[in-house]
Short mmCIF file of C-alpha atoms and ligand atoms in Angstrom, two decimals:
data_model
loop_
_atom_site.label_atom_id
_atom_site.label_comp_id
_atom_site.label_asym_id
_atom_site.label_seq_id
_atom_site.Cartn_x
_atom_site.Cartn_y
_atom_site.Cartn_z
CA UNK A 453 273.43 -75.77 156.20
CA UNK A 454 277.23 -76.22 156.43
CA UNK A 455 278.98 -75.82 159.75
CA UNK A 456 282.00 -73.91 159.16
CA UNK A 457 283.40 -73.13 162.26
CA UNK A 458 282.20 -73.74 166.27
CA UNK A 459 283.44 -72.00 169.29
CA UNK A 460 283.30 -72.39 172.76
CA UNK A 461 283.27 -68.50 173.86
CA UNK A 462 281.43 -68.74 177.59
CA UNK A 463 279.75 -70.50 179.98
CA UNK A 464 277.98 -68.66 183.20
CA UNK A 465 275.31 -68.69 185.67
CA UNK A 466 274.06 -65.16 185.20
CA UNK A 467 272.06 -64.53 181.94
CA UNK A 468 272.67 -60.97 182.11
CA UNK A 469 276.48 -61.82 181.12
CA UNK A 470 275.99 -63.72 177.91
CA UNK A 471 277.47 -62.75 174.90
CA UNK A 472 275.64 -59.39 173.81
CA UNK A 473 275.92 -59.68 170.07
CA UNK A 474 272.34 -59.40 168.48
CA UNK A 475 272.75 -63.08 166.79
CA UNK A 476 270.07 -65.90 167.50
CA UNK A 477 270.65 -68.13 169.40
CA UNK A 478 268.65 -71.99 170.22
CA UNK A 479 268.97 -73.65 173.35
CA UNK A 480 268.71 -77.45 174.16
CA UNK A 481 267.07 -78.12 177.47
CA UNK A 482 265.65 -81.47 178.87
CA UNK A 483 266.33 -83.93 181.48
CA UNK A 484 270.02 -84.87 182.43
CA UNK A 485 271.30 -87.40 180.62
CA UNK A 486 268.78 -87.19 177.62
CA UNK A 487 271.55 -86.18 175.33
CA UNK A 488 271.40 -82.21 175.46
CA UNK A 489 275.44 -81.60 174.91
CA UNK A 490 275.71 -84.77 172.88
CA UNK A 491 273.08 -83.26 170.56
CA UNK A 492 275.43 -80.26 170.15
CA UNK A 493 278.55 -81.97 169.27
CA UNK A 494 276.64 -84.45 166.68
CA UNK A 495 275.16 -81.18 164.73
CA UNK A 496 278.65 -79.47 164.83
CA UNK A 497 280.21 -82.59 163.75
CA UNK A 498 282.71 -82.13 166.69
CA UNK A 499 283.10 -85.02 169.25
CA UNK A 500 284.54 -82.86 172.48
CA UNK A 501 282.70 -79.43 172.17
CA UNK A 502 280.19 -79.99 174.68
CA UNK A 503 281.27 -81.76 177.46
CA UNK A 504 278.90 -85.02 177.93
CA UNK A 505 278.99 -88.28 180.64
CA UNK A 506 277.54 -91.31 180.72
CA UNK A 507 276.09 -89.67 184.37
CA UNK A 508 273.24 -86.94 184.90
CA UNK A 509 274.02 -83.78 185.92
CA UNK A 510 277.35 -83.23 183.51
CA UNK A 511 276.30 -79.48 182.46
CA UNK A 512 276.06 -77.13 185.08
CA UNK A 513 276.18 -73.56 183.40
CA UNK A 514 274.90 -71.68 180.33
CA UNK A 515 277.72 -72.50 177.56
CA UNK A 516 277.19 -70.40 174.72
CA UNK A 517 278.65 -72.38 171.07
CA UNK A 518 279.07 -69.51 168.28
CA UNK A 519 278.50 -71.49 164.69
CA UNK A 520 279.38 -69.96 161.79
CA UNK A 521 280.55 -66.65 163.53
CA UNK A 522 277.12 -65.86 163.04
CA UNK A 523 274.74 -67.85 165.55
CA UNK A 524 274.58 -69.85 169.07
CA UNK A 525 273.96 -72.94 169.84
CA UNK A 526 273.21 -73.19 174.06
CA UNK A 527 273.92 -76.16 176.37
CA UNK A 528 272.13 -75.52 179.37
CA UNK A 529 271.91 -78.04 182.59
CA UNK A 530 269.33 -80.84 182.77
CA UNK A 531 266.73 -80.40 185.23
CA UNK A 532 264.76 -83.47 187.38
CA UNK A 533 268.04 -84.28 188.30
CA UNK A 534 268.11 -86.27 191.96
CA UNK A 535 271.49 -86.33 193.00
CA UNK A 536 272.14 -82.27 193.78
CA UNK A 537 270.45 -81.09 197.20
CA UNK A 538 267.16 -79.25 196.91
CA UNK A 539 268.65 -75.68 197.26
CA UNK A 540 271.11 -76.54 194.27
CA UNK A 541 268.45 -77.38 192.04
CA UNK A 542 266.04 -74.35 193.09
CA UNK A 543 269.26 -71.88 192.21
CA UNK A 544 269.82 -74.04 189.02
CA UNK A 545 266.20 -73.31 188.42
CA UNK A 546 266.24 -69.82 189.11
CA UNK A 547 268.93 -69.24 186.45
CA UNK A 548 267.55 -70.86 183.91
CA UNK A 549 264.27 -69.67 184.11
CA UNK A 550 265.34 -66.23 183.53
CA UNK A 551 267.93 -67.27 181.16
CA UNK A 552 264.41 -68.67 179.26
CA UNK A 553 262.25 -64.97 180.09
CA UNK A 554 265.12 -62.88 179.84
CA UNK A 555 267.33 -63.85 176.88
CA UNK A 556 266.12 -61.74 173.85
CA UNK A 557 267.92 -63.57 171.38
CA UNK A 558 266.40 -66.66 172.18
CA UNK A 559 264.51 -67.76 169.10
CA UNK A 560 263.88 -71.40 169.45
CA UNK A 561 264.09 -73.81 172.16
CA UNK A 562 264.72 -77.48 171.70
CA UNK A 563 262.81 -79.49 174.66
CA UNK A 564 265.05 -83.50 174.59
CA UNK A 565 262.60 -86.29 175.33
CA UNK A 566 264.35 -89.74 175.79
CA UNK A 567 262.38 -91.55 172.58
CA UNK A 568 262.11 -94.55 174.81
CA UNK A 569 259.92 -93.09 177.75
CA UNK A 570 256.23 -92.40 178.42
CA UNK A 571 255.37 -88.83 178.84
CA UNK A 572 256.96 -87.43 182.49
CA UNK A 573 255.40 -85.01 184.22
CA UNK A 574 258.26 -82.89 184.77
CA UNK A 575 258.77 -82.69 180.47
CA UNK A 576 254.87 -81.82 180.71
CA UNK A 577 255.10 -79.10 183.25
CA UNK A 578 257.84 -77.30 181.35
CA UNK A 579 256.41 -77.60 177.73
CA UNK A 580 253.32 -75.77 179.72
CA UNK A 581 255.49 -73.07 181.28
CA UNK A 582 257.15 -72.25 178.09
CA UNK A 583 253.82 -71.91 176.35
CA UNK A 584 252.20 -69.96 179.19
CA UNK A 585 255.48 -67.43 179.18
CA UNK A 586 254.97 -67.71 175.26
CA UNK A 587 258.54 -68.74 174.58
CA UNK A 588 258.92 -71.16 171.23
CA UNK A 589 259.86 -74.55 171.34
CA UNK A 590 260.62 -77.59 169.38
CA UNK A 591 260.50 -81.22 170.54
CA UNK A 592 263.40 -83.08 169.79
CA UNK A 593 263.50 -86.73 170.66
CA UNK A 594 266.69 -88.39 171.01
CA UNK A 595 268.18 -91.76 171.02
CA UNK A 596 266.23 -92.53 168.25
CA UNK A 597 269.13 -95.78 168.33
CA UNK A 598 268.14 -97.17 170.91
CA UNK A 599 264.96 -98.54 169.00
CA UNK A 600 263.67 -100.39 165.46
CA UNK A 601 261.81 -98.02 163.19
CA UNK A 602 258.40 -99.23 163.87
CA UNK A 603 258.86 -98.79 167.80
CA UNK A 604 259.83 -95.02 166.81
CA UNK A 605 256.61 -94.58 164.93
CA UNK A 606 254.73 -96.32 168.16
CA UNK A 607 256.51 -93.66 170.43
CA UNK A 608 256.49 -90.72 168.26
CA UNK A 609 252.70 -91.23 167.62
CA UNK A 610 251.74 -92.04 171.51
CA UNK A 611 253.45 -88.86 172.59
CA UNK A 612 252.59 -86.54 170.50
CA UNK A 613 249.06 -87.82 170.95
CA UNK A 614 249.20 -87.36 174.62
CA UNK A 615 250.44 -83.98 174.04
CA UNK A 616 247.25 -83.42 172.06
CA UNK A 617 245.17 -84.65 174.12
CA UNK A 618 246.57 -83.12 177.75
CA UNK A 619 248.23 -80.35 176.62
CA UNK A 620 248.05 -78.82 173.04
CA UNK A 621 245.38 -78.04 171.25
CA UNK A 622 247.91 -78.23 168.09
CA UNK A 623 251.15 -80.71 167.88
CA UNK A 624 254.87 -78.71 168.21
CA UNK A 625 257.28 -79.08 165.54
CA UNK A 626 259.38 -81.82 166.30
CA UNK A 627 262.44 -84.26 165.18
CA UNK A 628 263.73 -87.63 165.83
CA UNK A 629 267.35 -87.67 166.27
CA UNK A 630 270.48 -90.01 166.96
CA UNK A 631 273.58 -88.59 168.06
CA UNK A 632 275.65 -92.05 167.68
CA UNK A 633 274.07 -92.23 164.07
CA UNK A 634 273.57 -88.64 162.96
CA UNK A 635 269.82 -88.90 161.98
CA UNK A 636 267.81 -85.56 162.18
CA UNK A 637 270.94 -83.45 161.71
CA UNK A 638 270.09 -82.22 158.31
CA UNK A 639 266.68 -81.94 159.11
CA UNK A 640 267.69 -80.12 162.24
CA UNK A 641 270.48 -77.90 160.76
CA UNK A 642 267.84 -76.86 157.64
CA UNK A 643 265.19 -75.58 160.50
CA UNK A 644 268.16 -73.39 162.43
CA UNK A 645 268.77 -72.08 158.77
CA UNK A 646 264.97 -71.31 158.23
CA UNK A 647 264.72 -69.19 161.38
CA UNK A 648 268.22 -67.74 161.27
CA UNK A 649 267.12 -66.55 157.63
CA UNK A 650 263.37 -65.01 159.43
CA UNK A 651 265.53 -63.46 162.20
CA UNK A 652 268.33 -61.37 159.81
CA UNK A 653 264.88 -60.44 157.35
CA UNK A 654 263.05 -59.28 160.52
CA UNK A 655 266.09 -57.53 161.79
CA UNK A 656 266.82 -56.07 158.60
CA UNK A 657 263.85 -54.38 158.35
CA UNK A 658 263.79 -53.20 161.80
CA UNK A 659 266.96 -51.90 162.83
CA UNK A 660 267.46 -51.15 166.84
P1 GTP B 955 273.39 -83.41 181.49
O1 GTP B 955 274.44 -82.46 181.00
O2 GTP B 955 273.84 -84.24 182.62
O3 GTP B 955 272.08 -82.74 181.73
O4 GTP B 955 273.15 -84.51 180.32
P2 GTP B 955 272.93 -84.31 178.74
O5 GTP B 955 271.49 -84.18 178.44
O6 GTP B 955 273.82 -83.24 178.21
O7 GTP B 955 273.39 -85.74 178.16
P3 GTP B 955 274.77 -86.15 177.46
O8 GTP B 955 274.85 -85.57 176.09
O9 GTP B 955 275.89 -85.89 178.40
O10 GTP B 955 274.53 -87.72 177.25
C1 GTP B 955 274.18 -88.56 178.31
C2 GTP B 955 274.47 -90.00 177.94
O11 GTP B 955 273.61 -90.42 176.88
C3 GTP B 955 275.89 -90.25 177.43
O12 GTP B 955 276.33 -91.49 177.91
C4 GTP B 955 275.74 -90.27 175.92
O13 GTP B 955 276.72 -91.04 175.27
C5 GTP B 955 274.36 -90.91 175.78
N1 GTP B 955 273.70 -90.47 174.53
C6 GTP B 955 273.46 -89.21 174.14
N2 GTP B 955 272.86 -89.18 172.94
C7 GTP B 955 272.72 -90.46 172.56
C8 GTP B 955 272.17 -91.10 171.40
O14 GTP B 955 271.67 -90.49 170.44
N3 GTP B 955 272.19 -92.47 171.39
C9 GTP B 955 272.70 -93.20 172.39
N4 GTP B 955 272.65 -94.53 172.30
N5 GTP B 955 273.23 -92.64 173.50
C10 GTP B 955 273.25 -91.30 173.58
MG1 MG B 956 275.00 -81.89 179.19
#
C-alpha cells in the first residue's frame, strides 16, 4: 500500500473523544522506549509525525494519525515505565485499558517487543489480557538493527516458542521490523491493507 497523505488530527486521554468516523483504526502499544511512535513515522515515511526520544515515557496520550483520509494509525503511551509515580501510571492504565475494551474501531493491535530481550512478564501479562478480553493482536518486534540475521532467527524462534509453550496454544501473527532501516514496512503496510479491505467488505454488507 501507498501512503498518500498522514495527519495528526488529536491526541486525548478520554477514549470516548476520539475521532468518531467509522474508519479502522491499529494501535501500537508496548513498553516505553521500544519504538512505538518511531514505528509510526518509519511506515508513514515521515520523520517528525510522532513525537519520539531517546528517553521512556515520550507519549503520554492517545494520538490518533489519519492515513490515506481513510484509516488510523494510534500512538498510545508505553507502559512498565518506572520513572512516573504509581498513581500516574494506574490513571495511564485506566485510560488505556478502556481505550483497548471500548474503542470499536479497533481492529488490530500491534504489541512492540524489543528483538533483543527475553520474554518480560509485563509483555506476557498483557498479550494474556488482550486474549482473555478477546481483542486482536499482532507481535511486532522492533530493532531488528540492533542484531545479525542469525541472532534474529535465535530470538524470533525462542520467543515465539515461549509464547507457545506458556501462553498460546497457537503462535500470533507477527513481524520483524527496523525503523532506522525500514524492514517490515511493506510487509506491515500489505497486512493494514488486508484488514482495511475485510473491514470496508464487512461494513459494506452490514450497514449501521
Ligand atoms: P514511549 O513513547 O516513551 O513509550 O517510547 P516509544 O515506544 O514511542 O519509543 P520511541 O519511538 O520514542 O523510540 C525510543 C528510542 O528507540 C529512540 O531513541 C529511537 O531512536 C530508538 N529506536 C526506535 N526504533 C528503533 C529501531 O528500529 N532501531 C534502533 N536502532 N533504534 C530505534
Ligand atoms: Mg512514543
Amino acid at each position: 500500500m501507498k501512503i498518500k497523505s498522514a495527519d495528526f488530527v488529536m491526541s486525548n486521554s478520554d477514549v470516548a473523544k476520539c475521532p468518531n468516523e467509522p474508519l479502522p483504526e491499529y494501535a501500537f502499544i508496548g513498553r516505553s522506549n521500544v519504538g512505538k511512535s518511531s514505528l509510526i513515522n518509519m511506515l508513514t515515511d515521515k520523520k517528525n509525525l510522532a513525537k519520539t526520544s531517546g528517553r521512556p515515557g515520550k507519549t503520554q496520550l492517545i494520538n490518533h494519525f489519519k492515513i490515506n483520509e481513510n484509516w488510523f494509525l494510534v500512538d498510545l503511551p508505553g507502559y512498565g515505565y518506572a520513572r512516573v509515580s504509581k498513581k500516574d501510571k494506574k490513571t495511564f492504565q485506566k485510560y488505556i485499558t478502556n481505550y483497548f475494551l471500548q474503542r470499536q474501531q479497533l481492529v488490530c493491535s500491534f504489541i512492540l517487543i524489543d528483538i533483543r530481550h527475553k520474554p518480560q512478564p509485563i509483555d506476557l501479562e498483557f498479550m494474556q489480557w488482550m486474549g482473555e478480553n478477546g481483542i486482536p493482536f499482532a507481535i511486532v518486534f522492533t530493532k531488528a538493527d540492533k542484531l545479525k540475521p542469525l541472532a534474529i532467527q535465535r530470538h524470533v524462534t525462542d520467543y515465539l516458542q515461549h509464547l507457545l509453550n506458556e501462553v498460546w496454544e497457537e503462535a500470533p501473527q507477527y513481524f520483524i521490523t527496523s525503523s532506522s532501516k525500514k524492514t517490515g514496512r511493506d510487509e506491515l503496510l500489505d497486512y493494514i491493507d488486508a484488514v482495511n479491505l475485510e473491514y470496508f467488505d464487512a461494513s459494506r454488507n452490514n450497514p449501521i
